[in-house]
mmCIF file of C-alpha atoms in Angstrom:
data_model
loop_
_atom_site.group_PDB
_atom_site.id
_atom_site.type_symbol
_atom_site.label_atom_id
_atom_site.label_comp_id
_atom_site.label_asym_id
_atom_site.label_seq_id
_atom_site.Cartn_x
_atom_site.Cartn_y
_atom_site.Cartn_z
ATOM 1 C CA UNK Y 5 0.039 -0.298 -0.198
ATOM 2 C CA UNK Y 6 1.416 3.362 -1.018
ATOM 3 C CA UNK Y 7 0.073 6.569 0.293
ATOM 4 C CA UNK Y 8 -2.570 4.204 2.247
ATOM 5 C CA UNK Y 9 -4.695 3.249 -1.244
ATOM 6 C CA UNK Y 10 -5.379 -0.159 -1.527
ATOM 7 C CA UNK Y 11 -4.311 -1.988 -4.590
ATOM 8 C CA UNK Y 12 -6.625 -2.214 -7.602
ATOM 9 C CA UNK Y 13 -5.374 -5.730 -8.387
ATOM 10 C CA UNK Y 14 -6.859 -7.022 -5.231
ATOM 11 C CA UNK Y 15 -10.246 -5.415 -5.673
ATOM 12 C CA UNK Y 16 -10.766 -5.013 -9.477
ATOM 13 C CA UNK Y 17 -12.786 -8.046 -9.427
ATOM 14 C CA UNK Y 18 -14.992 -7.449 -6.179
ATOM 15 C CA UNK Y 19 -15.450 -3.564 -6.912
ATOM 16 C CA UNK Y 20 -16.077 -2.406 -10.184
ATOM 17 C CA UNK Y 21 -16.478 1.223 -9.019
ATOM 18 C CA UNK Y 22 -12.977 1.774 -7.595
ATOM 19 C CA UNK Y 23 -11.568 0.315 -11.020
ATOM 20 C CA UNK Y 24 -13.915 2.929 -12.981
ATOM 21 C CA UNK Y 25 -12.785 5.982 -10.753
ATOM 22 C CA UNK Y 26 -9.250 4.986 -11.317
ATOM 23 C CA UNK Y 27 -9.806 4.859 -14.994
ATOM 24 C CA UNK Y 28 -11.854 7.999 -15.300
ATOM 25 C CA UNK Y 29 -9.326 10.006 -13.159
ATOM 26 C CA UNK Y 30 -6.232 8.772 -15.281
ATOM 27 C CA UNK Y 31 -8.484 9.698 -18.564
ATOM 28 C CA UNK Y 32 -9.338 13.111 -17.628
ATOM 29 C CA UNK Y 33 -5.689 13.629 -16.274
ATOM 30 C CA UNK Y 34 -4.079 12.710 -19.412
ATOM 31 C CA UNK Y 35 -7.002 14.671 -21.811
ATOM 32 C CA UNK Y 36 -6.174 17.872 -19.500
ATOM 33 C CA UNK Y 37 -2.462 17.536 -19.867
ATOM 34 C CA UNK Y 38 -2.463 16.748 -23.656
ATOM 35 C CA UNK Y 39 -2.726 20.592 -23.925
ATOM 36 C CA UNK Y 40 0.661 21.054 -22.812
ATOM 37 C CA UNK Y 41 2.027 18.929 -25.570
ATOM 38 C CA UNK Y 42 -0.211 20.135 -28.488
ATOM 39 C CA UNK Y 43 0.225 23.802 -27.741
ATOM 40 C CA UNK Y 44 3.846 23.864 -28.637
ATOM 41 C CA UNK Y 45 5.531 23.670 -32.059
ATOM 42 C CA UNK Y 46 8.610 21.863 -30.839
ATOM 43 C CA UNK Y 47 9.431 19.692 -27.824
ATOM 44 C CA UNK Y 48 6.682 20.299 -25.110
ATOM 45 C CA UNK Y 49 9.200 20.652 -22.239
ATOM 46 C CA UNK Y 50 11.312 23.297 -24.248
ATOM 47 C CA UNK Y 51 8.825 25.808 -24.191
ATOM 48 C CA UNK Y 52 7.253 26.899 -20.557
ATOM 49 C CA UNK Y 53 3.502 27.165 -20.718
ATOM 50 C CA UNK Y 54 2.004 30.237 -19.346
ATOM 51 C CA UNK Y 55 0.710 31.029 -15.935
ATOM 52 C CA UNK Y 56 -2.978 31.122 -17.052
ATOM 53 C CA UNK Y 57 -2.628 27.908 -18.736
ATOM 54 C CA UNK Y 58 -1.217 26.213 -15.689
ATOM 55 C CA UNK Y 59 -3.653 27.649 -13.338
ATOM 56 C CA UNK Y 60 -6.424 26.545 -15.647
ATOM 57 C CA UNK Y 61 -5.153 22.672 -15.567
ATOM 58 C CA UNK Y 62 -4.630 22.972 -11.644
ATOM 59 C CA UNK Y 63 -8.102 24.304 -11.233
ATOM 60 C CA UNK Y 64 -9.654 21.642 -13.623
ATOM 61 C CA UNK Y 65 -8.154 18.966 -11.529
ATOM 62 C CA UNK Y 66 -9.410 20.134 -8.393
#
């Protein structure tokens, strides 16, 4: 157990809602973070994103 979270391997067969929640969180985070990759013309880590974009990403994840 890391961060006091139970493993999904043990509970995936028993609790479908936990697995669905984990998949939803993963998909929503990746789709929100995709804007950092698609906004730049070169490598995404070369150009620093603006403060407004980072703020919008953080607020959307809350």
